[in-house]
PDB file of C-alpha atoms in Angstrom:
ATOM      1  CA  UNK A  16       6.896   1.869  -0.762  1.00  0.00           C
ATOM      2  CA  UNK A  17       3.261   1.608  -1.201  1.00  0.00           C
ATOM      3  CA  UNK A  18       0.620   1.605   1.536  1.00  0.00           C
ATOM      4  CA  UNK A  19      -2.833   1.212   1.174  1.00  0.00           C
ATOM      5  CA  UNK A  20      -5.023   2.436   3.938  1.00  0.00           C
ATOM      6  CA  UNK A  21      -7.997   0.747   5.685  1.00  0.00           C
ATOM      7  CA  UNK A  22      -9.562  -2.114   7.302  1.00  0.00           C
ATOM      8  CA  UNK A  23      -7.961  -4.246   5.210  1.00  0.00           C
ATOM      9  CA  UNK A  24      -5.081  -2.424   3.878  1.00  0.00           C
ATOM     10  CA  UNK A  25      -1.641  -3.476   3.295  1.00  0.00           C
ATOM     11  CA  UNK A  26       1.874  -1.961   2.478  1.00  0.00           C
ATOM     12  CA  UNK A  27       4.120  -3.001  -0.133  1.00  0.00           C
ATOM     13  CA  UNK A  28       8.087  -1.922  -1.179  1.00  0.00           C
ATOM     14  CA  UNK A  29       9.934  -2.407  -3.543  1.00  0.00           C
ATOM     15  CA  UNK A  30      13.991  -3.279  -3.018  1.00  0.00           C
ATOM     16  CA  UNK A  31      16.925  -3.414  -5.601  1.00  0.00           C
ATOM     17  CA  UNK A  32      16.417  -7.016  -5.876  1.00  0.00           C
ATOM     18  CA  UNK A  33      13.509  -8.629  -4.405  1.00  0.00           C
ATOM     19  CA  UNK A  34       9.345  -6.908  -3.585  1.00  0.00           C
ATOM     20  CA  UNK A  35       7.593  -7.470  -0.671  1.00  0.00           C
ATOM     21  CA  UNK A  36       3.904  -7.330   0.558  1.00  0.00           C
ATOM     22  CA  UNK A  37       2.266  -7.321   3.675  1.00  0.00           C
ATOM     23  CA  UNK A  38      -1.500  -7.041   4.932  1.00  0.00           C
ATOM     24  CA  UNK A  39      -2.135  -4.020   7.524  1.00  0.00           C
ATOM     25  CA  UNK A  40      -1.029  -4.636  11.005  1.00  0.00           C
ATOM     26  CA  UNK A  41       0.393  -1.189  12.512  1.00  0.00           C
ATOM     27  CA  UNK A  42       2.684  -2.887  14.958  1.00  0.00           C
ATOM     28  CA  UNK A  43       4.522  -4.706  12.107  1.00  0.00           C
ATOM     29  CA  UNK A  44       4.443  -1.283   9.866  1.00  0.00           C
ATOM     30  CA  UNK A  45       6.438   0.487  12.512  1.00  0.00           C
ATOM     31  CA  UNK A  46       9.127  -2.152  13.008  1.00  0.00           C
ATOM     32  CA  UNK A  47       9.224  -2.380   9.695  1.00  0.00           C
ATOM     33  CA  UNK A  48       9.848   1.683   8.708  1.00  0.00           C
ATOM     34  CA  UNK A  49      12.547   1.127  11.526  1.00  0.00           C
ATOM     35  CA  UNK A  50      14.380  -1.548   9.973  1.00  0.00           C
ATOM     36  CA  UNK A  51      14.058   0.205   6.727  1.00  0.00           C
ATOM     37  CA  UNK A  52      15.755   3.481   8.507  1.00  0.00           C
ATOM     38  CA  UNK A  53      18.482   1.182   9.584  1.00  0.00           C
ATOM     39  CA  UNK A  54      19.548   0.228   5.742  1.00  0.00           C
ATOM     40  CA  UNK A  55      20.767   4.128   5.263  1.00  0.00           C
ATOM     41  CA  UNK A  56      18.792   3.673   1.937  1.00  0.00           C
ATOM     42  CA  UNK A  57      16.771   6.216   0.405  1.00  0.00           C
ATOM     43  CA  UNK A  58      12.900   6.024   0.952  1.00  0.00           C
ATOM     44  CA  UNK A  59      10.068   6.969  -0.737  1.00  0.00           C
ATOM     45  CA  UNK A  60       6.057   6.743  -0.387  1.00  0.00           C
ATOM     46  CA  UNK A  61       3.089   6.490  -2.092  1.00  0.00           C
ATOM     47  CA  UNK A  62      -0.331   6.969   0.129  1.00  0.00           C
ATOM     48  CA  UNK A  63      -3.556   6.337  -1.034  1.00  0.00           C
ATOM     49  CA  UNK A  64      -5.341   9.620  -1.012  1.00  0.00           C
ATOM     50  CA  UNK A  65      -8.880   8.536  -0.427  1.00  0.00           C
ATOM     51  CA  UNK A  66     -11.950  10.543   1.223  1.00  0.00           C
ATOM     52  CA  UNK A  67     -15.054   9.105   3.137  1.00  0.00           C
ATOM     53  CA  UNK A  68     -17.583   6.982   0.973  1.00  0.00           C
ATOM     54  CA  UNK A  69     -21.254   8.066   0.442  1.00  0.00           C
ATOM     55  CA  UNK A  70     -23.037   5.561   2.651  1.00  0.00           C
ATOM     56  CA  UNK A  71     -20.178   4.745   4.655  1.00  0.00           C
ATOM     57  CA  UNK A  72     -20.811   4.520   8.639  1.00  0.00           C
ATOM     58  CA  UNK A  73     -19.577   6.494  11.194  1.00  0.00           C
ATOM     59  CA  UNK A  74     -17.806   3.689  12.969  1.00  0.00           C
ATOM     60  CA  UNK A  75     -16.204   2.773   9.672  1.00  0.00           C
ATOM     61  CA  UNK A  76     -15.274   6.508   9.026  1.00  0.00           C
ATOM     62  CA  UNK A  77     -13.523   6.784  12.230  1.00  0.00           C
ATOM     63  CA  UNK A  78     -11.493   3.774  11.697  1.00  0.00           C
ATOM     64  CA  UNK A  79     -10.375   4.764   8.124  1.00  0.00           C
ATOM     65  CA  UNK A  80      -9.916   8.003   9.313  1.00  0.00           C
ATOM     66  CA  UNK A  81      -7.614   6.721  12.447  1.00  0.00           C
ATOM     67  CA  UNK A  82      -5.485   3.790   9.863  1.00  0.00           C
ATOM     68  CA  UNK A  83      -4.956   7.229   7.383  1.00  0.00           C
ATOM     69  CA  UNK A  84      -3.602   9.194  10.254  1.00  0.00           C
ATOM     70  CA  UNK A  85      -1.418   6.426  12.114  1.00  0.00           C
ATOM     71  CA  UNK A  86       0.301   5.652   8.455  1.00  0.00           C
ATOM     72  CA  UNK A  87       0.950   9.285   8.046  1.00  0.00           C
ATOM     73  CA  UNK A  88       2.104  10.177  11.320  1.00  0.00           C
ATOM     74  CA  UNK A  89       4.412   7.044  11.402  1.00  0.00           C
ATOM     75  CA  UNK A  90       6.290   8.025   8.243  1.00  0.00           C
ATOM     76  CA  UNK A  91       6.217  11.575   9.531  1.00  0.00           C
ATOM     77  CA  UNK A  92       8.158  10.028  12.763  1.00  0.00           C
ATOM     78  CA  UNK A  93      10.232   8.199  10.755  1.00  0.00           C
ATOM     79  CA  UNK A  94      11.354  11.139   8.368  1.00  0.00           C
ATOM     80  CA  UNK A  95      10.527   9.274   5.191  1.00  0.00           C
ATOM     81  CA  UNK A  96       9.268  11.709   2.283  1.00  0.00           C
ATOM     82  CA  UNK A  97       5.339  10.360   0.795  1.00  0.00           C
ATOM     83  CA  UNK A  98       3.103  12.106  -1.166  1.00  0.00           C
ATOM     84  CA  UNK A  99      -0.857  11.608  -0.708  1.00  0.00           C
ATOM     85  CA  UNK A 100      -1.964  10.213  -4.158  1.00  0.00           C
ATOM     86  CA  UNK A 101      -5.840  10.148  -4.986  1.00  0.00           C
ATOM     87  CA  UNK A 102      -6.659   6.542  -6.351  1.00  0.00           C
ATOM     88  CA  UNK A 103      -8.077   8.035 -10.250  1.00  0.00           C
ATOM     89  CA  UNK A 104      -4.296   9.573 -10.051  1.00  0.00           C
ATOM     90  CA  UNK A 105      -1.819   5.993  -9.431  1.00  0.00           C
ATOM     91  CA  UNK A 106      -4.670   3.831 -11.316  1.00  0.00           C
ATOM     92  CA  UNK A 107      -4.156   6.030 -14.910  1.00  0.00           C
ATOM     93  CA  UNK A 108      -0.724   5.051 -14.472  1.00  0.00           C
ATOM     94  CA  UNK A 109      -1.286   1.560 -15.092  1.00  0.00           C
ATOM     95  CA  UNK A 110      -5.093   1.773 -16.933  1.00  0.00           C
ATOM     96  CA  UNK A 111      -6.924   0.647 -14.473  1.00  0.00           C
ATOM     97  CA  UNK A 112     -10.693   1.486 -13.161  1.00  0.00           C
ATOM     98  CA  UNK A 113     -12.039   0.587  -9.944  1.00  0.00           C
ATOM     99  CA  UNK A 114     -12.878  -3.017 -10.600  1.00  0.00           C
ATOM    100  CA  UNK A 115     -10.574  -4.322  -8.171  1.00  0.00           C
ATOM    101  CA  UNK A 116      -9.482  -7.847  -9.925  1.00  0.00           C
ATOM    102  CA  UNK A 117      -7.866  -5.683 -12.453  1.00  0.00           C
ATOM    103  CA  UNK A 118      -5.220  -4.593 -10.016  1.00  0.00           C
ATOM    104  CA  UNK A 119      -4.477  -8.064  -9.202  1.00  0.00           C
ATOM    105  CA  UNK A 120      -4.122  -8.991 -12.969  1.00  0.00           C
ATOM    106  CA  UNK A 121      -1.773  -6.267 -13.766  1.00  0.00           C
ATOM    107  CA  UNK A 122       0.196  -6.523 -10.339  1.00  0.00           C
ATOM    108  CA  UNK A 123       0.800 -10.021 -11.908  1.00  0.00           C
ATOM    109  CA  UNK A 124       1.842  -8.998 -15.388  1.00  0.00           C
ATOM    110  CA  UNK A 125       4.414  -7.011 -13.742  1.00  0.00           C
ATOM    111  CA  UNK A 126       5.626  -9.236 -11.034  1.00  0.00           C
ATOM    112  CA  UNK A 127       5.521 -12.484 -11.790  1.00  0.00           C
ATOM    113  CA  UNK A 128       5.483 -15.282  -9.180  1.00  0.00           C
ATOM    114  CA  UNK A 129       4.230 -12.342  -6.500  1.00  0.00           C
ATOM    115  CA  UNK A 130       2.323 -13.612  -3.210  1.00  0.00           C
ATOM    116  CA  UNK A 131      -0.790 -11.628  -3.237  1.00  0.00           C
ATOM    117  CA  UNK A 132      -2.727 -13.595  -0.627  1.00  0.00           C
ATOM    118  CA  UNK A 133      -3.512 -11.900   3.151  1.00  0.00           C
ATOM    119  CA  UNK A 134      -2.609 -15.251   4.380  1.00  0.00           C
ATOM    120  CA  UNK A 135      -1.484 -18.575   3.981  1.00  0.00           C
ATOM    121  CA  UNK A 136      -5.217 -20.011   4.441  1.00  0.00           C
ATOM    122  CA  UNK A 137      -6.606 -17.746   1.853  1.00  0.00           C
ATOM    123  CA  UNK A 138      -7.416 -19.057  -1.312  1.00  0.00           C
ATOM    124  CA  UNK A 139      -7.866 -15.890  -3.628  1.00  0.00           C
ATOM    125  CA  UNK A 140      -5.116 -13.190  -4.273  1.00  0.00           C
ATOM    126  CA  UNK A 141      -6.025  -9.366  -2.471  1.00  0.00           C
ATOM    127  CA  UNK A 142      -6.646  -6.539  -4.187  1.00  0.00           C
ATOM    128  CA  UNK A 143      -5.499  -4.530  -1.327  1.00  0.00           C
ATOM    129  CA  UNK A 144      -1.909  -6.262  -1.281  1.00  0.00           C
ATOM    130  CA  UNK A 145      -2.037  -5.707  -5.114  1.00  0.00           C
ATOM    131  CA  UNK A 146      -2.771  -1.964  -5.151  1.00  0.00           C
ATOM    132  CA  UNK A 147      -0.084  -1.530  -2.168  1.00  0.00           C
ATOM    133  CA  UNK A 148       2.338  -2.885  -4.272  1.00  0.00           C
ATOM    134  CA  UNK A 149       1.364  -0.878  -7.608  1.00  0.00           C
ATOM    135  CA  UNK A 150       1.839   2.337  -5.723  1.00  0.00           C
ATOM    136  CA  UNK A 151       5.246   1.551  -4.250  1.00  0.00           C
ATOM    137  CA  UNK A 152       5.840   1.006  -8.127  1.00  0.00           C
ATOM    138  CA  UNK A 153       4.241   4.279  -8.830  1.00  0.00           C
ATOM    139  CA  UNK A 154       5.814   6.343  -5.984  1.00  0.00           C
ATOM    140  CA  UNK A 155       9.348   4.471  -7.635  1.00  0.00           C
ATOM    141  CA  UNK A 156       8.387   6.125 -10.755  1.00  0.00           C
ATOM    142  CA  UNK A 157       7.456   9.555  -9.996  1.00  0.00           C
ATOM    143  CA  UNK A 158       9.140  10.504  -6.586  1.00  0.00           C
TER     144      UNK A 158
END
Protein backbone atom coordinates (compact mmCIF):
# COMPACT_ATOMS: atom_id res chain seq x y z
CA UNK A 1 0.00 0.00 0.00
CA UNK A 2 0.70 3.56 -0.58
CA UNK A 3 -0.28 6.47 1.66
CA UNK A 4 0.24 9.88 1.07
CA UNK A 5 0.17 12.18 4.02
CA UNK A 6 -1.60 15.55 4.49
CA UNK A 7 -4.53 17.70 4.24
CA UNK A 8 -5.46 16.19 1.35
CA UNK A 9 -3.78 12.94 1.29
CA UNK A 10 -4.98 9.65 0.29
CA UNK A 11 -3.95 5.88 0.51
CA UNK A 12 -3.82 3.51 -2.20
CA UNK A 13 -3.12 -0.66 -2.41
CA UNK A 14 -2.59 -2.69 -4.62
CA UNK A 15 -4.35 -6.48 -4.58
CA UNK A 16 -3.62 -9.65 -6.76
CA UNK A 17 -6.34 -8.66 -8.98
CA UNK A 18 -7.91 -5.39 -8.69
CA UNK A 19 -6.16 -1.45 -7.14
CA UNK A 20 -7.86 0.69 -5.05
CA UNK A 21 -7.71 4.44 -4.01
CA UNK A 22 -9.08 6.42 -1.43
CA UNK A 23 -8.82 10.22 -0.30
CA UNK A 24 -7.60 10.71 3.51
CA UNK A 25 -10.19 10.13 6.10
CA UNK A 26 -8.43 8.40 9.28
CA UNK A 27 -11.57 6.69 10.44
CA UNK A 28 -11.88 4.82 7.09
CA UNK A 29 -7.84 4.13 7.10
CA UNK A 30 -8.18 2.22 10.32
CA UNK A 31 -11.12 0.02 9.33
CA UNK A 32 -9.55 -0.43 6.44
CA UNK A 33 -5.79 -1.75 7.86
CA UNK A 34 -8.27 -3.99 9.96
CA UNK A 35 -9.98 -5.58 7.22
CA UNK A 36 -6.73 -5.91 5.47
CA UNK A 37 -5.31 -7.84 8.79
CA UNK A 38 -8.29 -10.06 8.48
CA UNK A 39 -7.21 -11.42 4.76
CA UNK A 40 -3.98 -13.24 6.53
CA UNK A 41 -2.19 -11.63 3.47
CA UNK A 42 1.10 -10.20 3.55
CA UNK A 43 1.37 -6.30 3.83
CA UNK A 44 3.59 -3.86 2.88
CA UNK A 45 3.96 0.16 2.98
CA UNK A 46 5.23 2.91 1.36
CA UNK A 47 5.07 6.46 3.41
CA UNK A 48 5.78 9.58 2.04
CA UNK A 49 8.80 10.86 3.83
CA UNK A 50 8.26 14.56 3.65
CA UNK A 51 9.59 17.47 6.08
CA UNK A 52 7.96 20.96 6.83
CA UNK A 53 7.85 23.50 3.81
CA UNK A 54 9.72 26.88 3.89
CA UNK A 55 6.81 29.26 4.32
CA UNK A 56 4.52 26.81 5.60
CA UNK A 57 2.32 27.94 8.79
CA UNK A 58 2.34 26.74 12.04
CA UNK A 59 -1.26 25.62 12.01
CA UNK A 60 -0.54 23.79 8.78
CA UNK A 61 2.71 22.25 10.31
CA UNK A 62 0.88 20.87 13.17
CA UNK A 63 -1.68 19.25 11.11
CA UNK A 64 0.84 17.59 8.69
CA UNK A 65 2.78 16.80 11.47
CA UNK A 66 -0.39 15.10 13.43
CA UNK A 67 -1.81 13.13 9.70
CA UNK A 68 2.25 11.82 9.53
CA UNK A 69 2.07 10.54 13.03
CA UNK A 70 -1.61 9.02 13.10
CA UNK A 71 -0.61 7.01 9.65
CA UNK A 72 2.48 5.80 11.32
CA UNK A 73 1.24 4.92 14.57
CA UNK A 74 -1.82 3.12 12.96
CA UNK A 75 0.34 0.76 10.89
CA UNK A 76 2.58 0.46 13.92
CA UNK A 77 -0.79 -0.83 15.80
CA UNK A 78 -1.61 -2.84 13.16
CA UNK A 79 1.88 -4.66 12.80
CA UNK A 80 2.21 -3.95 9.11
CA UNK A 81 6.01 -3.41 8.00
CA UNK A 82 6.44 0.47 5.94
CA UNK A 83 9.35 2.18 5.22
CA UNK A 84 9.43 6.20 5.26
CA UNK A 85 10.35 7.08 1.59
CA UNK A 86 11.46 10.80 0.79
CA UNK A 87 9.38 11.97 -2.35
CA UNK A 88 12.97 12.68 -4.81
CA UNK A 89 13.42 8.77 -3.73
CA UNK A 90 9.68 6.93 -5.13
CA UNK A 91 9.45 9.82 -7.95
CA UNK A 92 13.09 8.57 -9.73
CA UNK A 93 11.41 5.40 -9.84
CA UNK A 94 8.98 6.39 -12.29
CA UNK A 95 10.85 9.88 -13.78
CA UNK A 96 8.95 12.13 -12.38
CA UNK A 97 9.64 15.87 -10.89
CA UNK A 98 7.42 17.70 -8.72
CA UNK A 99 4.97 18.97 -11.27
CA UNK A 100 2.16 17.19 -9.92
CA UNK A 101 0.00 16.43 -13.30
CA UNK A 102 2.83 14.22 -14.19
CA UNK A 103 1.93 11.75 -11.51
CA UNK A 104 -1.51 11.63 -12.72
CA UNK A 105 -0.31 10.97 -16.37
CA UNK A 106 1.92 8.17 -15.49
CA UNK A 107 -0.50 6.68 -12.74
CA UNK A 108 -2.65 6.41 -15.96
CA UNK A 109 -0.13 4.83 -18.28
CA UNK A 110 0.13 2.20 -15.77
CA UNK A 111 -3.38 1.66 -14.71
CA UNK A 112 -5.62 2.15 -17.13
CA UNK A 113 -9.32 2.90 -16.49
CA UNK A 114 -8.10 4.02 -12.65
CA UNK A 115 -10.56 6.47 -10.64
CA UNK A 116 -8.33 9.23 -9.63
CA UNK A 117 -10.99 11.73 -8.57
CA UNK A 118 -11.48 12.70 -4.50
CA UNK A 119 -15.06 12.45 -5.30
CA UNK A 120 -17.79 11.78 -7.43
CA UNK A 121 -18.52 15.71 -7.91
CA UNK A 122 -15.01 16.44 -8.85
CA UNK A 123 -14.23 17.05 -12.23
CA UNK A 124 -10.30 16.76 -12.43
CA UNK A 125 -8.25 13.59 -11.43
CA UNK A 126 -5.90 14.13 -7.84
CA UNK A 127 -2.54 14.13 -7.73
CA UNK A 128 -2.64 13.04 -4.22
CA UNK A 129 -4.76 9.78 -5.07
CA UNK A 130 -2.22 9.37 -7.97
CA UNK A 131 1.02 9.54 -5.95
CA UNK A 132 -0.73 7.19 -3.17
CA UNK A 133 -1.17 4.76 -5.63
CA UNK A 134 2.45 5.03 -7.33
CA UNK A 135 4.00 4.31 -3.98
CA UNK A 136 1.92 1.26 -3.12
CA UNK A 137 3.44 0.29 -6.64
CA UNK A 138 6.81 1.30 -5.46
CA UNK A 139 6.69 -0.21 -1.92
CA UNK A 140 5.37 -3.60 -4.26
CA UNK A 141 8.59 -3.27 -5.98
CA UNK A 142 11.18 -2.77 -3.48
CA UNK A 143 9.81 -4.16 -0.07
Amino acid sequence: MGCDPGKKGAYAAIFEDHVEVWPWDDVFFVSFLHGLLATGDSIVACVEKVGAFSGQGVKSMFTFGREFGFIEGALQMAGISYQLVPPKKWKSEYGLGSDKTQSVEICKKLFPGINLRRTNKCTTDSADEAEALLMALYAKRHF
